[in-house]
Tab-separated table of C-alpha atoms in Angstrom:
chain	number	residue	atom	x	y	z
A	1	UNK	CA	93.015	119.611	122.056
A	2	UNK	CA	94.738	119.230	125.793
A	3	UNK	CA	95.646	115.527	126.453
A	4	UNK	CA	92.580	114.574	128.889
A	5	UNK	CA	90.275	115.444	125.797
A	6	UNK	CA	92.216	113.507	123.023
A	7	UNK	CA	92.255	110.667	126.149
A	8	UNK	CA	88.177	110.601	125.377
A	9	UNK	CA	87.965	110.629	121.845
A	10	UNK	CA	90.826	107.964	121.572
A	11	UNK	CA	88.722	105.390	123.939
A	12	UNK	CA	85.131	106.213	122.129
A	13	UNK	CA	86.545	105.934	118.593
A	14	UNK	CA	88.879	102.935	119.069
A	15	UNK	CA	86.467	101.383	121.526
A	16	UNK	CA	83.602	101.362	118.884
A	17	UNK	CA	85.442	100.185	115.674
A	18	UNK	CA	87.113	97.101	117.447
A	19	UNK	CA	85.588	96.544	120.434
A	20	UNK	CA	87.781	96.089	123.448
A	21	UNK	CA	85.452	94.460	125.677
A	22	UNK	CA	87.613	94.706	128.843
A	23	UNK	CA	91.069	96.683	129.892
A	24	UNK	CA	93.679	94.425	128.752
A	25	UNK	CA	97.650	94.890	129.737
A	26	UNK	CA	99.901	94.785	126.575
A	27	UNK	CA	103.501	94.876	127.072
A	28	UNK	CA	105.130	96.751	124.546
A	29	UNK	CA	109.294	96.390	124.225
A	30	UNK	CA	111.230	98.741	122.493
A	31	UNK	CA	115.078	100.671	123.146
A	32	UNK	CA	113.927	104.425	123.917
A	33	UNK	CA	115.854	104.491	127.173
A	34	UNK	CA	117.446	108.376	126.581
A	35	UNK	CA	115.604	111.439	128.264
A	36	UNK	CA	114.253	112.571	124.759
A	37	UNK	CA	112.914	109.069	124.338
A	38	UNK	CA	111.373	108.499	127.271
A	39	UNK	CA	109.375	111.823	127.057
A	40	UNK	CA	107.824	110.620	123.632
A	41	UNK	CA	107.253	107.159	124.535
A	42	UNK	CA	105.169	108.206	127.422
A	43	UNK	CA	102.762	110.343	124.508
A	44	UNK	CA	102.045	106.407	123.250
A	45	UNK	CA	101.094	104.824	126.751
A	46	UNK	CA	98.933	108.014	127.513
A	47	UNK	CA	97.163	107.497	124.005
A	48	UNK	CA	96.807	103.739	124.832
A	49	UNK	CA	96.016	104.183	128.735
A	50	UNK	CA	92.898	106.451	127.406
A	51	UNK	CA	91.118	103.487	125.306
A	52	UNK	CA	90.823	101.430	128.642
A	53	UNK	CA	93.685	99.658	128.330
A	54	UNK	CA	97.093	99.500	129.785
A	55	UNK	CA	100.416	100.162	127.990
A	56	UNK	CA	103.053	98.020	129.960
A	57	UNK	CA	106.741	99.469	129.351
A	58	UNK	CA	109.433	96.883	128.940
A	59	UNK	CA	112.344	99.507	127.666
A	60	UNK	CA	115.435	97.692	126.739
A	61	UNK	CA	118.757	99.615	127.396
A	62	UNK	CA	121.435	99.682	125.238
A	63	UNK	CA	119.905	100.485	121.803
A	64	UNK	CA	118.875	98.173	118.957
A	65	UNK	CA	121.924	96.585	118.539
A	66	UNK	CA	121.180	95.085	122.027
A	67	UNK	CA	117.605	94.948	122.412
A	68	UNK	CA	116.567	92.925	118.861
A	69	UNK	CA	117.938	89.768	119.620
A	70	UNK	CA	116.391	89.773	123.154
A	71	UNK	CA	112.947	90.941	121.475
A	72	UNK	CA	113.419	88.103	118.730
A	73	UNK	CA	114.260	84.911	121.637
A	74	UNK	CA	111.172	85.866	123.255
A	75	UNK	CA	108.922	86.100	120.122
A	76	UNK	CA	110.759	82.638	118.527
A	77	UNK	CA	110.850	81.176	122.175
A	78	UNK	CA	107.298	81.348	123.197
A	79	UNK	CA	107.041	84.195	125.521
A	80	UNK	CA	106.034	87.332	123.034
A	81	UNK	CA	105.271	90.808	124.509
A	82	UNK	CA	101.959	92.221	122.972
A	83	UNK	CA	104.035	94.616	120.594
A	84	UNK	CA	107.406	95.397	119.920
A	85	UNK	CA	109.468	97.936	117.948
A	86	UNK	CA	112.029	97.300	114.824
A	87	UNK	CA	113.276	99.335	112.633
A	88	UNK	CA	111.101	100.041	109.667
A	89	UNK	CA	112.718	97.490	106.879
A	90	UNK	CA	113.465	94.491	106.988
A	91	UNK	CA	114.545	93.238	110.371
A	92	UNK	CA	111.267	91.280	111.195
A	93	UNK	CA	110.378	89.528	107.748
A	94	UNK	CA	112.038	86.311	109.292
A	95	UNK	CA	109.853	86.335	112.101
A	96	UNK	CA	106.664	87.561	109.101
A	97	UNK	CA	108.008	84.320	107.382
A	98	UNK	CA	107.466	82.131	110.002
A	99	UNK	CA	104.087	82.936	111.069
A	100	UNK	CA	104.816	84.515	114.261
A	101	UNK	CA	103.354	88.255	113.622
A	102	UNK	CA	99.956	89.030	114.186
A	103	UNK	CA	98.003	90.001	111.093
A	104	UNK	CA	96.792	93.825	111.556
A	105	UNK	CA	95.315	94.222	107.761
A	106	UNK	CA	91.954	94.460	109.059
A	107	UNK	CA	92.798	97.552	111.212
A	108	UNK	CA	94.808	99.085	108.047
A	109	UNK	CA	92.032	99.002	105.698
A	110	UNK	CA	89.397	100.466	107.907
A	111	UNK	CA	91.639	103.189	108.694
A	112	UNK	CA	93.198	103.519	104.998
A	113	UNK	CA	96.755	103.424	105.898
A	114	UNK	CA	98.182	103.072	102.546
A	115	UNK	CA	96.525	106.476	101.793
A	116	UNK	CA	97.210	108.635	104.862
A	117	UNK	CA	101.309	106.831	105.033
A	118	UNK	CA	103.648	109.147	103.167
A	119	UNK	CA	105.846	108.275	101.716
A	120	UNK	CA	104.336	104.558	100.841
A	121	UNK	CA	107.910	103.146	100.877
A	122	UNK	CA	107.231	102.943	104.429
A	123	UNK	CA	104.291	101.423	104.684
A	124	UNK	CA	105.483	98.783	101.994
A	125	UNK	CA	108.058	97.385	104.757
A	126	UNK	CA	105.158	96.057	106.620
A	127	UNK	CA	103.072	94.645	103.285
A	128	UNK	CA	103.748	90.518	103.097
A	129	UNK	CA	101.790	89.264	100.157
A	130	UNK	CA	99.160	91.596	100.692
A	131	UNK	CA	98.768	91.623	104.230
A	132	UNK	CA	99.843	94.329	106.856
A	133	UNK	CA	102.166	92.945	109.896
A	134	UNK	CA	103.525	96.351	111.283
A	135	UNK	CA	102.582	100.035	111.762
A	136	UNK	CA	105.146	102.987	110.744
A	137	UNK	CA	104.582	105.470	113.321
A	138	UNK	CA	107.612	107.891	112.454
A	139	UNK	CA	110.156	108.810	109.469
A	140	UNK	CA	113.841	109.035	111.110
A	141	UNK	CA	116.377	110.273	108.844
A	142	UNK	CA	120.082	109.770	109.826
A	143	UNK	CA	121.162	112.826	107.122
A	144	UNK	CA	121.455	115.277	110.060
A	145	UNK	CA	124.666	117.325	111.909
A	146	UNK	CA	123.746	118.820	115.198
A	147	UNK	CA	125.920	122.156	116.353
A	148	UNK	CA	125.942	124.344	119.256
A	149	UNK	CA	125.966	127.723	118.329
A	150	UNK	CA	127.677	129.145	121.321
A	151	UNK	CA	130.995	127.001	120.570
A	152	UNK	CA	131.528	128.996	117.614
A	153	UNK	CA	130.535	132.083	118.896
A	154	UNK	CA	133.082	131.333	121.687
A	155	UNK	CA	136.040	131.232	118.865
A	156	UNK	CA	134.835	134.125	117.029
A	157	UNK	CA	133.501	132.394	113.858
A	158	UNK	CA	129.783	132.359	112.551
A	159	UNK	CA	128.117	129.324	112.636
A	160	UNK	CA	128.889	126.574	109.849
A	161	UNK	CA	126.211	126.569	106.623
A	162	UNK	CA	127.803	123.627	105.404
A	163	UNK	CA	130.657	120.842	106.058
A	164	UNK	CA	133.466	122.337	104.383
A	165	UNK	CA	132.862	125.592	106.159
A	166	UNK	CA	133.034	123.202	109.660
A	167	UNK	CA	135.846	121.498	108.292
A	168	UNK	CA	137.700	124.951	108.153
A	169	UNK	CA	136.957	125.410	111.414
A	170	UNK	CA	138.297	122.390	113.454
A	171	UNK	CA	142.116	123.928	113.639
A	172	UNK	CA	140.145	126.722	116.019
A	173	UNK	CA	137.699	124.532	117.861
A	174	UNK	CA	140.930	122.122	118.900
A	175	UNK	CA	142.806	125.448	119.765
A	176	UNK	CA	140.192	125.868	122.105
A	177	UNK	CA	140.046	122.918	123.656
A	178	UNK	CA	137.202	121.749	122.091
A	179	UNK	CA	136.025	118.067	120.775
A	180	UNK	CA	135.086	119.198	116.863
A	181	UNK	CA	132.632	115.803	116.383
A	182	UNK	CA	131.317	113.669	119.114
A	183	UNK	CA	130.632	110.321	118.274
A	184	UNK	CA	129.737	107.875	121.255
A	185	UNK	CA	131.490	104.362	120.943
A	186	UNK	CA	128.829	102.064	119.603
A	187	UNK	CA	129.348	100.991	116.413
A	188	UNK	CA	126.475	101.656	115.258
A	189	UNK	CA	127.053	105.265	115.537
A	190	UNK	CA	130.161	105.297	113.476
A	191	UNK	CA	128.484	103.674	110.747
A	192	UNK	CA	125.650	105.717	110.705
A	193	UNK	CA	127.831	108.694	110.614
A	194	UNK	CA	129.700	106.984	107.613
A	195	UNK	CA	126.431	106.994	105.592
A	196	UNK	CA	125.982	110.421	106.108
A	197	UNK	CA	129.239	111.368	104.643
A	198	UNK	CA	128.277	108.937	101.762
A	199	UNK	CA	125.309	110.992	101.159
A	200	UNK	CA	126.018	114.631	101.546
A	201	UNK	CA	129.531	114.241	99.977
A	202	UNK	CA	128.966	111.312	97.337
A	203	UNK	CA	125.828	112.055	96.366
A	204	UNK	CA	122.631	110.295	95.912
A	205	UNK	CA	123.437	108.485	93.051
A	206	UNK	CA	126.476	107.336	94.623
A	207	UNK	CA	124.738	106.053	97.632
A	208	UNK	CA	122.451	104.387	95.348
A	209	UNK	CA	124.541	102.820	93.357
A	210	UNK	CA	126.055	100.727	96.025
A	211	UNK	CA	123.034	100.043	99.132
A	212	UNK	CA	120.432	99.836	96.156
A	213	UNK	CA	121.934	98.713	93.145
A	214	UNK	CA	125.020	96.211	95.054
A	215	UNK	CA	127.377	97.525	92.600
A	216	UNK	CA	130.777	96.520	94.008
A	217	UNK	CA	132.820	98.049	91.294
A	218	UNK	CA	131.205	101.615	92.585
A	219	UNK	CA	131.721	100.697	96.493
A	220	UNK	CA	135.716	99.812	95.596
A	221	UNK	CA	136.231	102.922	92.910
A	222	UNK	CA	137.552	106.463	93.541
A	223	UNK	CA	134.258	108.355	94.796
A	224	UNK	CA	134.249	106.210	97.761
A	225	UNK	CA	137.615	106.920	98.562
A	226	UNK	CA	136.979	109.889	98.749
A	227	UNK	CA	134.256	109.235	101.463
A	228	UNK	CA	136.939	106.677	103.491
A	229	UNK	CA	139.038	109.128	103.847
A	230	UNK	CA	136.667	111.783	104.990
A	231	UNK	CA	135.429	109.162	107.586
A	232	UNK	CA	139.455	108.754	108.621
A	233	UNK	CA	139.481	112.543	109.217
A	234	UNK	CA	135.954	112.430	110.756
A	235	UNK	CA	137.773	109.352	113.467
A	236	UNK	CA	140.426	111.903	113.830
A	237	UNK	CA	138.578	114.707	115.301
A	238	UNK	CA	136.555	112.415	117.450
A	239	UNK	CA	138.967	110.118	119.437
A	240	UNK	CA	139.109	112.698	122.414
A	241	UNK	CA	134.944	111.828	122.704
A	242	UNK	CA	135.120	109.201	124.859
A	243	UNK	CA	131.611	108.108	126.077
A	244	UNK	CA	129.619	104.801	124.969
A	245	UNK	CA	126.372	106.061	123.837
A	246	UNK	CA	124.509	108.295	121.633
A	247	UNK	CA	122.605	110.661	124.092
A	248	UNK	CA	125.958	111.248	126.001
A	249	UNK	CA	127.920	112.276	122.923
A	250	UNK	CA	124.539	114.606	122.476
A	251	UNK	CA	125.013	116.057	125.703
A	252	UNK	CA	128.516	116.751	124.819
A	253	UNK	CA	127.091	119.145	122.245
A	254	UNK	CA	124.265	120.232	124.032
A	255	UNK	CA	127.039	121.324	127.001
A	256	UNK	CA	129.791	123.153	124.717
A	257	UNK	CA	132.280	120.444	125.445
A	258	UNK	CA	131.995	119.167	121.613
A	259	UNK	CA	130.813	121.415	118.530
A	260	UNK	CA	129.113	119.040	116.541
A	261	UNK	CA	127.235	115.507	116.134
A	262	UNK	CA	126.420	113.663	113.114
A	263	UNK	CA	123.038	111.532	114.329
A	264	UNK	CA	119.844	110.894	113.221
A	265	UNK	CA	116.884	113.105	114.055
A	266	UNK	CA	116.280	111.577	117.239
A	267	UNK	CA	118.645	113.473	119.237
A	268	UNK	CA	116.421	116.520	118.512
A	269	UNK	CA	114.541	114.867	121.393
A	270	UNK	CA	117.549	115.312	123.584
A	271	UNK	CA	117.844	119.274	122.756
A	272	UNK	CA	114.644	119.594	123.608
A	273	UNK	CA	114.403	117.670	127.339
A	274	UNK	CA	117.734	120.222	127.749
A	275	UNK	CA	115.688	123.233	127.198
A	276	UNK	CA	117.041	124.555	124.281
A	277	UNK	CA	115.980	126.317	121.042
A	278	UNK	CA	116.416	125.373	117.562
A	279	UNK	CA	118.000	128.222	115.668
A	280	UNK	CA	118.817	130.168	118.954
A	281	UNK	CA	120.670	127.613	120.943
A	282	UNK	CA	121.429	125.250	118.301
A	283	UNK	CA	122.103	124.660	114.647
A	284	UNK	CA	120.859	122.092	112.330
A	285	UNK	CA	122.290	120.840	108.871
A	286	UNK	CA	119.946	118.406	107.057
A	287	UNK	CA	122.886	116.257	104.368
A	288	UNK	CA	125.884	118.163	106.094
A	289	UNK	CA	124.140	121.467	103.973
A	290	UNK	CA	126.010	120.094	100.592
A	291	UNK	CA	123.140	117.581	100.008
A	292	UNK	CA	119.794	117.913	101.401
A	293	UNK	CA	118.257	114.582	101.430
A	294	UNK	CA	115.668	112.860	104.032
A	295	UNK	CA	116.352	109.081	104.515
A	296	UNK	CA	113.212	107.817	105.160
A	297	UNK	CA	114.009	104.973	107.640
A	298	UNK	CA	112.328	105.034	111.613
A	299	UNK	CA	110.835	103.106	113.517
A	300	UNK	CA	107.504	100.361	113.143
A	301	UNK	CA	105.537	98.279	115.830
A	302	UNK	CA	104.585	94.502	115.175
A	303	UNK	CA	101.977	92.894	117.175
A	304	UNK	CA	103.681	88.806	118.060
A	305	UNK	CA	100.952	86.215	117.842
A	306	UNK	CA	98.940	85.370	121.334
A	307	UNK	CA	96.667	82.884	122.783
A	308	UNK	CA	94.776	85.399	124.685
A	309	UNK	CA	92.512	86.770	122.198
A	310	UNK	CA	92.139	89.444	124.577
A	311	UNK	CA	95.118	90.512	124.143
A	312	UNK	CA	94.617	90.337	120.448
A	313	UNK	CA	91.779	92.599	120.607
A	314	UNK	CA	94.111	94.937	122.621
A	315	UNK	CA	96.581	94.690	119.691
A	316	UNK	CA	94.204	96.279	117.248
A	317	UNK	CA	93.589	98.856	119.079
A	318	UNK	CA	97.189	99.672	119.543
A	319	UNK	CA	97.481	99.956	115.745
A	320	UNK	CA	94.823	101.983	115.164
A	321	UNK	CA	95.905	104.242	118.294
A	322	UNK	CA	99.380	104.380	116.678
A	323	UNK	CA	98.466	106.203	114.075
A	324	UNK	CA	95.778	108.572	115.296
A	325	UNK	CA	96.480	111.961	114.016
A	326	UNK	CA	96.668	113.242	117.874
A	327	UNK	CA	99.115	110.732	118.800
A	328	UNK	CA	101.534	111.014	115.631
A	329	UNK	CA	101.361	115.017	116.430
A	330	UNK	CA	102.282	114.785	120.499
A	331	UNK	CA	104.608	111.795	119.818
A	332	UNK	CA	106.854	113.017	117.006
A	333	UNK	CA	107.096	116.616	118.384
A	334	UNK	CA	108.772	114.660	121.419
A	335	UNK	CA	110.922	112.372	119.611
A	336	UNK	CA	112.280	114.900	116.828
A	337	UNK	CA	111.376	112.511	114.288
A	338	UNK	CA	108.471	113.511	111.320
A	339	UNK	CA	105.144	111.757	111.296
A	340	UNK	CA	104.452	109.041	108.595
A	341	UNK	CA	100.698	110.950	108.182
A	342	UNK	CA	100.760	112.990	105.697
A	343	UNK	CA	97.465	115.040	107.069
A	344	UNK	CA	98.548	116.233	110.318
A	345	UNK	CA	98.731	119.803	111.980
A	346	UNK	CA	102.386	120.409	113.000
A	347	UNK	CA	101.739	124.389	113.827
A	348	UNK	CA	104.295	123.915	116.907
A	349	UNK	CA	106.740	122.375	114.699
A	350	UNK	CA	110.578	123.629	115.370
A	351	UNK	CA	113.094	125.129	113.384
A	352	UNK	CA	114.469	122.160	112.588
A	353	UNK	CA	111.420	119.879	112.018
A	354	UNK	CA	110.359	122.362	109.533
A	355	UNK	CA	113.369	122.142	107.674
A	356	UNK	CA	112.787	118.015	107.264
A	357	UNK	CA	108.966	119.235	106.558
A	358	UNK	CA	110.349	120.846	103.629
A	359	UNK	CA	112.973	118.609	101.937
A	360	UNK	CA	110.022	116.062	102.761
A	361	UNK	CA	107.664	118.221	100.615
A	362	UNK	CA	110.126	118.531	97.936
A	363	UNK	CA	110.438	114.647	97.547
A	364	UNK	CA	114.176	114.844	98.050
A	365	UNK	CA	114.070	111.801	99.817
A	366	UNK	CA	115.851	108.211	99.805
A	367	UNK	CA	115.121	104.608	101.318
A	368	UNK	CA	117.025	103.850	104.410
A	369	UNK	CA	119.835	101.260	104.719
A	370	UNK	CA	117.893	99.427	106.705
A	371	UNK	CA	115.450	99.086	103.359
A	372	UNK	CA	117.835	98.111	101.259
A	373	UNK	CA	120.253	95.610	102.844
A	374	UNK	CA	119.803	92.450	104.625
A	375	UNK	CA	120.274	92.647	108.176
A	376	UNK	CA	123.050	90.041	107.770
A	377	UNK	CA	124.504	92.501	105.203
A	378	UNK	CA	124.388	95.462	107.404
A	379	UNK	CA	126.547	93.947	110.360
A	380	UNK	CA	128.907	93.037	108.352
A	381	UNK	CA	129.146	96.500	106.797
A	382	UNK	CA	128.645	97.860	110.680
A	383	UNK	CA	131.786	95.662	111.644
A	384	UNK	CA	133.702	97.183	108.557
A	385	UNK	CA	133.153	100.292	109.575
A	386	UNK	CA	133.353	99.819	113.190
A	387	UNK	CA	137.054	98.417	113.329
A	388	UNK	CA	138.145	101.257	111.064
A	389	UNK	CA	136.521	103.764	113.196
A	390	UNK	CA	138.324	102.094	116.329
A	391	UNK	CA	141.754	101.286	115.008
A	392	UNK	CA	144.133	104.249	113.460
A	393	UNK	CA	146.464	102.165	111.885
A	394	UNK	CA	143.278	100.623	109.492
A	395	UNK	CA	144.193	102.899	106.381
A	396	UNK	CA	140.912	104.300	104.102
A	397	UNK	CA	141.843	102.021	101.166
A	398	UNK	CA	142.243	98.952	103.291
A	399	UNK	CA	138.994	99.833	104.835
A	400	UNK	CA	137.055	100.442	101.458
A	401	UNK	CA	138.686	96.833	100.024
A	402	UNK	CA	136.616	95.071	102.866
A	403	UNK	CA	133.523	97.111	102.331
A	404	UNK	CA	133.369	96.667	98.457
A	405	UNK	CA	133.926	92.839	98.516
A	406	UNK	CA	130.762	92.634	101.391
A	407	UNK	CA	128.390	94.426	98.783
A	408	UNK	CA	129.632	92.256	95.845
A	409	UNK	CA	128.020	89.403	98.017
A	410	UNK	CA	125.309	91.477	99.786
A	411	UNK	CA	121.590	90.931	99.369
């Protein structure tokens, strides 16, 4: 179905189950700001546009880190957009708490969400004593390393199956003048990547054990030691990266200046605006190849309270447009991330995307940090992390002593 067609049967089906009696402007905030980004965000306002009414950008640049607590002022200040993006967990149940989310429950039963959402931990995020506040539109897993194939063509080795077969190959890539891991300068990143290693070399159970369970005792023992100091070797073969954000270290990859990127799913997005081809042009290792694990974190829309119950009609139909099987298809294939329906035709998936398909099918999956830990909890672990990434002299023990006394207090 081209996009003027889907356009049609968006406005007739959404117009008739909820009624939009007039076009309505919504503004809609969010941090999708890179190229890859942009191109999938644009598949939402289309689907929008097309029931009548008008999707109103207001990107914020600099990421989440930046854009929540501008999103949050707004909403607690009395100036709310019409939607807005968080990360599927638990970053809005403050703002759920104190009555300032519009209730979309009667949109999610019509349409059956908590059949057609896979898996249903996602869906659960948005579930406050019974009633749905958000829509999950994607599943964003972090467990991902991203390699250009022609790097290690260029030093006469095949390209990496796992971590300890790229691990054996930074000597070479530094030889040739080559950054072995680019990691942009937001902290963030770092302690993303950090997770990753926490996965693919720890383990599930590991991970677990200390973002699920809180089990201090695990976070200060010898198997995260190990992961420390794979992080202080990771830092190591980095430092030569410097850019701030996570599309340019992606375009470091994507241009043969770096060999390889630990980042979530999303900077699939980026390959793709650059033209190039999973499998031919680059390489991707779902859990570093040792573990193959989707997290199932991403990305979920909540609709702030108006006055204008206008605009609250408009809302509705926003949720119910977010998850139209059309839209989930045109905007996930964009964004590199999987859709959260379960029922959809993904026939032009990519080489990659098929590989999440398929750990996805197998059920080897786990929750996301952002799931599991308090918000308050994860910048604390983020600033951890962050000041060991930065400073050299921060040693992988005195690092790991920090982290474990955080989750003895974490909720």
């Amino acid at each position: 179905m081209n996009i003027r067609s889907l356009a049609a049967a968006l406005a007739a089906s959404v117009t008739l189950s909820f009624g939009a009696a007039q076009a309505t402007d919504l503004e809609v905030t969010h941090w999708w700001t890179s190229g890859g980004e942009a191109a999938a965000v644009a598949e939402l306002a289309k689907a929008f546009n097309a029931t009548g009414n008008k999707w109103v950008d207001g990107a914020i640049a600099g990421g989440g880190d930046t854009a929540r607590p501008i999103m949050i002022s707004r909403i607690t200040g009395g100036d709310p957009m019409g939607a807005t993006q968080f990360n599927t967990g638990r970053q809005a149940d403050e703002l759920v708490e104190a009555g300032l989310m519009q209730d979309v429950t009667e949109v999610a039963k019509a349409e059956g969400w908590d059949k057609i959402i896979n898996p249903p931990s996602l869906y659960k995020s948005c579930v406050k004593d019974g009633k749905w506040f958000c829509v999950p539109i994607n599943i964003h897993s972090w467990q991902w390393m991203w390699m250009n194939n022609g790097v290690f063509e260029k030093i006469g080795k095949p390209v990496p199956k796992n971590w300890n077969e790229f691990v054996a190959d930074v000597p070479d890539l530094q030889k040739a003048g080559i950054i072995p891991l680019a990691v942009g300068g937001q902290s963030w990143q770092s302690n993303g990547l950090f997770g990753v290693l926490q996965v693919a070399l720890g383990g599930v159970d590991l991970w677990k054990k200390v973002n699920v369970d809180k089990d201090a005792k695990v976070a200060g023992g010898p198997e995260m030691l190990k992961i420390f100091k794979a992080a202080a070797q990771a830092r190591e073969w980095s430092k030569d990266t410097k850019v701030q954000d996570w599309n340019q270290a992606t375009n470091l990859v994507i241009t043969g200046k770096a060999a390889a990127q630990i980042m979530g799913d999303w900077a699939q997005g980026e390959f793709a605006v650059a033209g190039k081809v999973a499998g031919k042009d680059y390489t991707c290792l779902p859990g570093l190849g040792v573990n193959e694990v989707i997290s199932t974190g991403g990305d979920s829309f909540y609709f702030p309270k108006q006055k204008d119950p206008e605009k609250t009609k408009a809302q509705l139909v926003l949720a119910k447009t977010l998850l139209d099987k059309n839209t989930q298809v045109a905007f996930n294939l964009k964004k590199g991330s999987l859709p959260v329906r379960g029922d959809v035709d993904l026939a032009a998936a990519n080489d990659c995307m098929k590989k999440g398909l398929e750990i996805l099918k197998k059920g080897s999956v786990l929750p996301d940090g952002s799931q599991t830990l308090s918000p308050d909890t994860t910048g604390q672990l983020q600033d951890v992390i962050d000041k060991f990434w930065h400073d050299l002299s921060i040693t992988p023990e005195e690092a790991q002593k920090q982290y474990a006394a955080i989750i003895a207090k974490a909720d």
